GROMACS .gro file of C-alpha atoms in nm:
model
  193
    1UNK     CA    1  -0.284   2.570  -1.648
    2UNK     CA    2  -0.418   2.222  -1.574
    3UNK     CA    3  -0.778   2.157  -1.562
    4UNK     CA    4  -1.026   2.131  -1.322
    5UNK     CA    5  -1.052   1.722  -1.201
    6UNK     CA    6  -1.391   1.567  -1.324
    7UNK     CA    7  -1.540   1.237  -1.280
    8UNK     CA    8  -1.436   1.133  -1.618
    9UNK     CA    9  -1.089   1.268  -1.611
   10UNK     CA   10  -1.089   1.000  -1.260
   11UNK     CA   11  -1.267   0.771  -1.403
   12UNK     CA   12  -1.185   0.731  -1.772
   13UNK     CA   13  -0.890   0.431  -1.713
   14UNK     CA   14  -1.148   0.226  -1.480
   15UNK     CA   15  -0.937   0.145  -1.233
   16UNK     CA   16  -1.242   0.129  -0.960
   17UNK     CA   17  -1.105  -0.257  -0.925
   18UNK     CA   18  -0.849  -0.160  -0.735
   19UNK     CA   19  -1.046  -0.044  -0.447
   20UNK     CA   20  -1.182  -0.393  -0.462
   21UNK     CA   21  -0.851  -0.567  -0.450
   22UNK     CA   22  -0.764  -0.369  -0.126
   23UNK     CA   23  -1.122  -0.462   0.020
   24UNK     CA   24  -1.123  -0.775  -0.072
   25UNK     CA   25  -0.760  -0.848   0.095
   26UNK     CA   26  -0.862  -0.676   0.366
   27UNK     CA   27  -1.157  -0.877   0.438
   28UNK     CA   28  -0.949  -1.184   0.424
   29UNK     CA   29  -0.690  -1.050   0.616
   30UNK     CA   30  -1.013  -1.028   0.842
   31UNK     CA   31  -1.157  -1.344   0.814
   32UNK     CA   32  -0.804  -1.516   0.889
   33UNK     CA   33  -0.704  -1.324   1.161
   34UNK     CA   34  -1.063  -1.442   1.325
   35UNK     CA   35  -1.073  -1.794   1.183
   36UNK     CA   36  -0.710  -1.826   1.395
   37UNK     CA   37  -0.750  -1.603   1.661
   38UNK     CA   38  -0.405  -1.811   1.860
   39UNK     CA   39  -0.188  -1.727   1.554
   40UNK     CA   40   0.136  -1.636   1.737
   41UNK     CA   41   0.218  -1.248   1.725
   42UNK     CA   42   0.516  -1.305   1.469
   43UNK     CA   43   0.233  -1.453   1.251
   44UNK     CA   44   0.014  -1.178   1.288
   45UNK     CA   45   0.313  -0.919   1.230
   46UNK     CA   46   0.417  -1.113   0.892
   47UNK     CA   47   0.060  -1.096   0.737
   48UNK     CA   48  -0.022  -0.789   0.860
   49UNK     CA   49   0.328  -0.673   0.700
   50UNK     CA   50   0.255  -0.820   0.376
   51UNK     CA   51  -0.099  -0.700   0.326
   52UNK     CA   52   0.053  -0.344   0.493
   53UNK     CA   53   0.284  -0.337   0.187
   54UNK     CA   54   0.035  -0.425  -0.080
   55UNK     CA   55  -0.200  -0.194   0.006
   56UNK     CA   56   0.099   0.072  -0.014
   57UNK     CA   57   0.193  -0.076  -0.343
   58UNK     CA   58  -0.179  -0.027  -0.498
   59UNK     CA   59  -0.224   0.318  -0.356
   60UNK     CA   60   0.155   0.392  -0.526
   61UNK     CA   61   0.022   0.251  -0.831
   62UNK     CA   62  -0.306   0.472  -0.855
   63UNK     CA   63  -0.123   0.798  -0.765
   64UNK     CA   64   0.106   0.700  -1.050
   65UNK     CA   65  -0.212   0.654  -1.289
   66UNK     CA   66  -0.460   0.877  -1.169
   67UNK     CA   67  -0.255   1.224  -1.299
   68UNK     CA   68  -0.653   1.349  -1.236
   69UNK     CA   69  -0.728   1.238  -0.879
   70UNK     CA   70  -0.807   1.513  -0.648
   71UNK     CA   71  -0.525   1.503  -0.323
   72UNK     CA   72  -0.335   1.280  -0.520
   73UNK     CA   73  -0.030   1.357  -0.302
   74UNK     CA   74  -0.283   1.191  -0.034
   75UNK     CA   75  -0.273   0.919  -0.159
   76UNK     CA   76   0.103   0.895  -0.258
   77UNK     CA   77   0.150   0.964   0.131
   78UNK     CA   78  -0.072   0.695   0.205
   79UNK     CA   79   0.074   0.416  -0.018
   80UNK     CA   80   0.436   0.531   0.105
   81UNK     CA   81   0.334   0.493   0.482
   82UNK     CA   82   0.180   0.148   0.411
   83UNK     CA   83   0.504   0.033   0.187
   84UNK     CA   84   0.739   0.159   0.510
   85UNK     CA   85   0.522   0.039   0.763
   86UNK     CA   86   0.455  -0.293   0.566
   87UNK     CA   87   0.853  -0.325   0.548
   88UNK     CA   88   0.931  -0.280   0.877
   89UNK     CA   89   0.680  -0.540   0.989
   90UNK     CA   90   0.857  -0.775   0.745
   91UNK     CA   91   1.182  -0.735   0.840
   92UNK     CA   92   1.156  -0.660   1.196
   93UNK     CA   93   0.913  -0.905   1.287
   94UNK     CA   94   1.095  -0.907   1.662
   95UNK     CA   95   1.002  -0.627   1.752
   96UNK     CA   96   0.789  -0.585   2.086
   97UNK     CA   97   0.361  -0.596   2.043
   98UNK     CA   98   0.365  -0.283   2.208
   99UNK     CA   99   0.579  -0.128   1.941
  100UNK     CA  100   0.390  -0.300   1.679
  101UNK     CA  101   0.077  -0.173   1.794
  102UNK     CA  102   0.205   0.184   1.764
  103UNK     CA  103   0.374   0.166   1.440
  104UNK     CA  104   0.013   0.009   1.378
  105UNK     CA  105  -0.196   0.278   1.561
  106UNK     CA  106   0.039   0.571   1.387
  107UNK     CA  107  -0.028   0.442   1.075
  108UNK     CA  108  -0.374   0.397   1.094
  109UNK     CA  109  -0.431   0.772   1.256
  110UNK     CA  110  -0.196   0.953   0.965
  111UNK     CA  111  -0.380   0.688   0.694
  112UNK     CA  112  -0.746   0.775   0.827
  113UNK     CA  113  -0.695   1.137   0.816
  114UNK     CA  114  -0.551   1.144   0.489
  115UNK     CA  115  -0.854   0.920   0.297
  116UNK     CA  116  -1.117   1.184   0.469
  117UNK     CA  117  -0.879   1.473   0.314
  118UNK     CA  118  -0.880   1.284  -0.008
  119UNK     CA  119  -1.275   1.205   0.024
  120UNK     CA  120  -1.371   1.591   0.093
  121UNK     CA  121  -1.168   1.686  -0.238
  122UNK     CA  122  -1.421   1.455  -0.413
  123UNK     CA  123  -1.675   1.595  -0.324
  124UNK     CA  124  -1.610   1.821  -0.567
  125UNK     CA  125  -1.614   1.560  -0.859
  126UNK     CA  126  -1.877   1.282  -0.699
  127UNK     CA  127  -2.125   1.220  -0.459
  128UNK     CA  128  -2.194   0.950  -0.223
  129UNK     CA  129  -1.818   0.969  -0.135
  130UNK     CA  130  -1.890   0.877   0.205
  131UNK     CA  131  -1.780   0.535   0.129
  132UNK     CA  132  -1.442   0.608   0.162
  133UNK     CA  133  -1.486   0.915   0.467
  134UNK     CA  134  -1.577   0.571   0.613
  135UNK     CA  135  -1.319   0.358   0.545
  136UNK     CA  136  -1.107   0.704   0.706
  137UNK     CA  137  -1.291   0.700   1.011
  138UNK     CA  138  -1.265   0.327   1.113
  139UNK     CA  139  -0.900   0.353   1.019
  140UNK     CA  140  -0.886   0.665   1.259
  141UNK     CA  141  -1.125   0.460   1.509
  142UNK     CA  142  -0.853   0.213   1.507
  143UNK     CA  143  -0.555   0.411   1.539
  144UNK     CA  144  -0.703   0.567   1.865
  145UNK     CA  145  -0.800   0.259   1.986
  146UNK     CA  146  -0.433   0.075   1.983
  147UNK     CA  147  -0.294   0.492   2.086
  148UNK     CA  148  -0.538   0.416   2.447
  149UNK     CA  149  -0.456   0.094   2.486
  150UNK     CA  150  -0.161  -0.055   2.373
  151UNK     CA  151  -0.054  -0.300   2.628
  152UNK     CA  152  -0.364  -0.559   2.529
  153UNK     CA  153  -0.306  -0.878   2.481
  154UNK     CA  154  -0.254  -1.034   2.134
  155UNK     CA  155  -0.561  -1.208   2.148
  156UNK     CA  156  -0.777  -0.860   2.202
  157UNK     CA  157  -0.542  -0.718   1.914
  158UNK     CA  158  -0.603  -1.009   1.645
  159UNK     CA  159  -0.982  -0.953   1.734
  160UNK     CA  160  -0.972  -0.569   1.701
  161UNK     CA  161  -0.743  -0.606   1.385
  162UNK     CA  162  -0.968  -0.887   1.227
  163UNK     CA  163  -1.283  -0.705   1.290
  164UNK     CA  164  -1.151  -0.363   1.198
  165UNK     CA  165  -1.004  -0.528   0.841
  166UNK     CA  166  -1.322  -0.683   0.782
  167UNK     CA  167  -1.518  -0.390   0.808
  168UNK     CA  168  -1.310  -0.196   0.605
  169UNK     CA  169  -1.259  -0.408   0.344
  170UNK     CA  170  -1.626  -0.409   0.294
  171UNK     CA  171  -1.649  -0.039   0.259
  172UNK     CA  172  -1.339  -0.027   0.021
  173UNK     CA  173  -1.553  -0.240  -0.149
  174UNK     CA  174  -1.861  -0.050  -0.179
  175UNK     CA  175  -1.690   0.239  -0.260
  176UNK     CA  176  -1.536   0.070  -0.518
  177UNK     CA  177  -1.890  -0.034  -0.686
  178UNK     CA  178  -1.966   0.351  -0.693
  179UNK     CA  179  -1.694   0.396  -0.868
  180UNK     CA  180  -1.787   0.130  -1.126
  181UNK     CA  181  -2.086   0.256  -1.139
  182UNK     CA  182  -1.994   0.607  -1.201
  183UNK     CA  183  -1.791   0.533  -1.445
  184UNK     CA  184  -2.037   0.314  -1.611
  185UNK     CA  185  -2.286   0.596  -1.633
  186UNK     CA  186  -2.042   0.831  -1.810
  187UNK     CA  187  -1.842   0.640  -1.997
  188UNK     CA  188  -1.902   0.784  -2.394
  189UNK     CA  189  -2.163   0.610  -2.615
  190UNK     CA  190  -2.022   0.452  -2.868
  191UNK     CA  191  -2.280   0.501  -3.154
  192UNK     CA  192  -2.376   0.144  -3.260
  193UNK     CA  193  -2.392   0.154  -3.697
   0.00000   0.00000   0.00000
């Protein structure tokens, strides 16, 4: 019968640097989207592809690592969606805005509601978890917003994408430091001779 998940069974490999690498990208997926607001839409697809895929590439990684994690199928779900999403951004990059901005917009919905799943299960094992219902929200936030309006121009979309990214990526990041520092306050004492 397995065990019950505790902060040290999540904790104990101290991977909360991962949640950094995805904030951190984010935030510069942010910041560049911003910086070049008259990127051409093909641009925009490409990056947003590639940092689509890496993020589902991390989040594969820590379900494979994390045997522990509460909802770990969550986040399985979650790196899969962001490694086929990522993909089809890459290799389709012709497709119409309008399409984009759904694939987008479904993606950020099914990804949102999954990280609040995956942030009530911790509860059980942490607090201040609100970090990442957070990060769920504004990805939510931003899936209705592209659902309402998907016809905007792809200067209003860089803007809501750069903004969105950059405010996520911060939270990732915070989350990420109560993690670290979680797992600093329970890591064992090593008795010092």
């Amino acid at each position: 019968m397995p065990t019950a998940p505790t902060v040290e069974n999540i904790l104990d490999m101290q991977r909360w640097w991962l949640f950094t690498v995805r904030g951190v990208f984010a935030v510069l997926f942010g910041l560049a989207a911003l910086i070049w607001p008259g990127l051409t839409l093909l641009a925009l697809i490409i990056l947003w592809g590639a940092y689509a895929f890496f993020d589902g590439a991390m989040m594969l990684y820590l379900t494979l690592t994390h045997k522990e994690w509460p909802a770990r199928w969550a986040l399985g779900l979650i790196g899969v969606l962001g490694l086929v999403t990522g993909l089809i951004a890459l290799f389709w990059p012709g497709i119409t805005a309008t399409a984009l901005l759904l694939l987008i917009a479904a993606w950020a919905l099914v990804t949102g509601a999954l990280q609040i799943v995956d942030a009530i299960r911790l509860r059980k094992v942490m607090t201040n978890e609100w970090f990442y219902v957070v990060t769920g929200a504004l990805t939510v936030l931003l899936g209705i917003i592209l659902v309402v309006n998907p016809a905007a121009g792809a200067m209003a979309f860089v803007i809501t994408i750069g903004v969105f990214a950059i405010l996520w990526g911060v939270v990732l990041v915070l989350f990420s430091l109560r993690l670290k520092q979680l797992g600093g306050v329970l890591a064992p004492r090593v008795p010092q001779a």
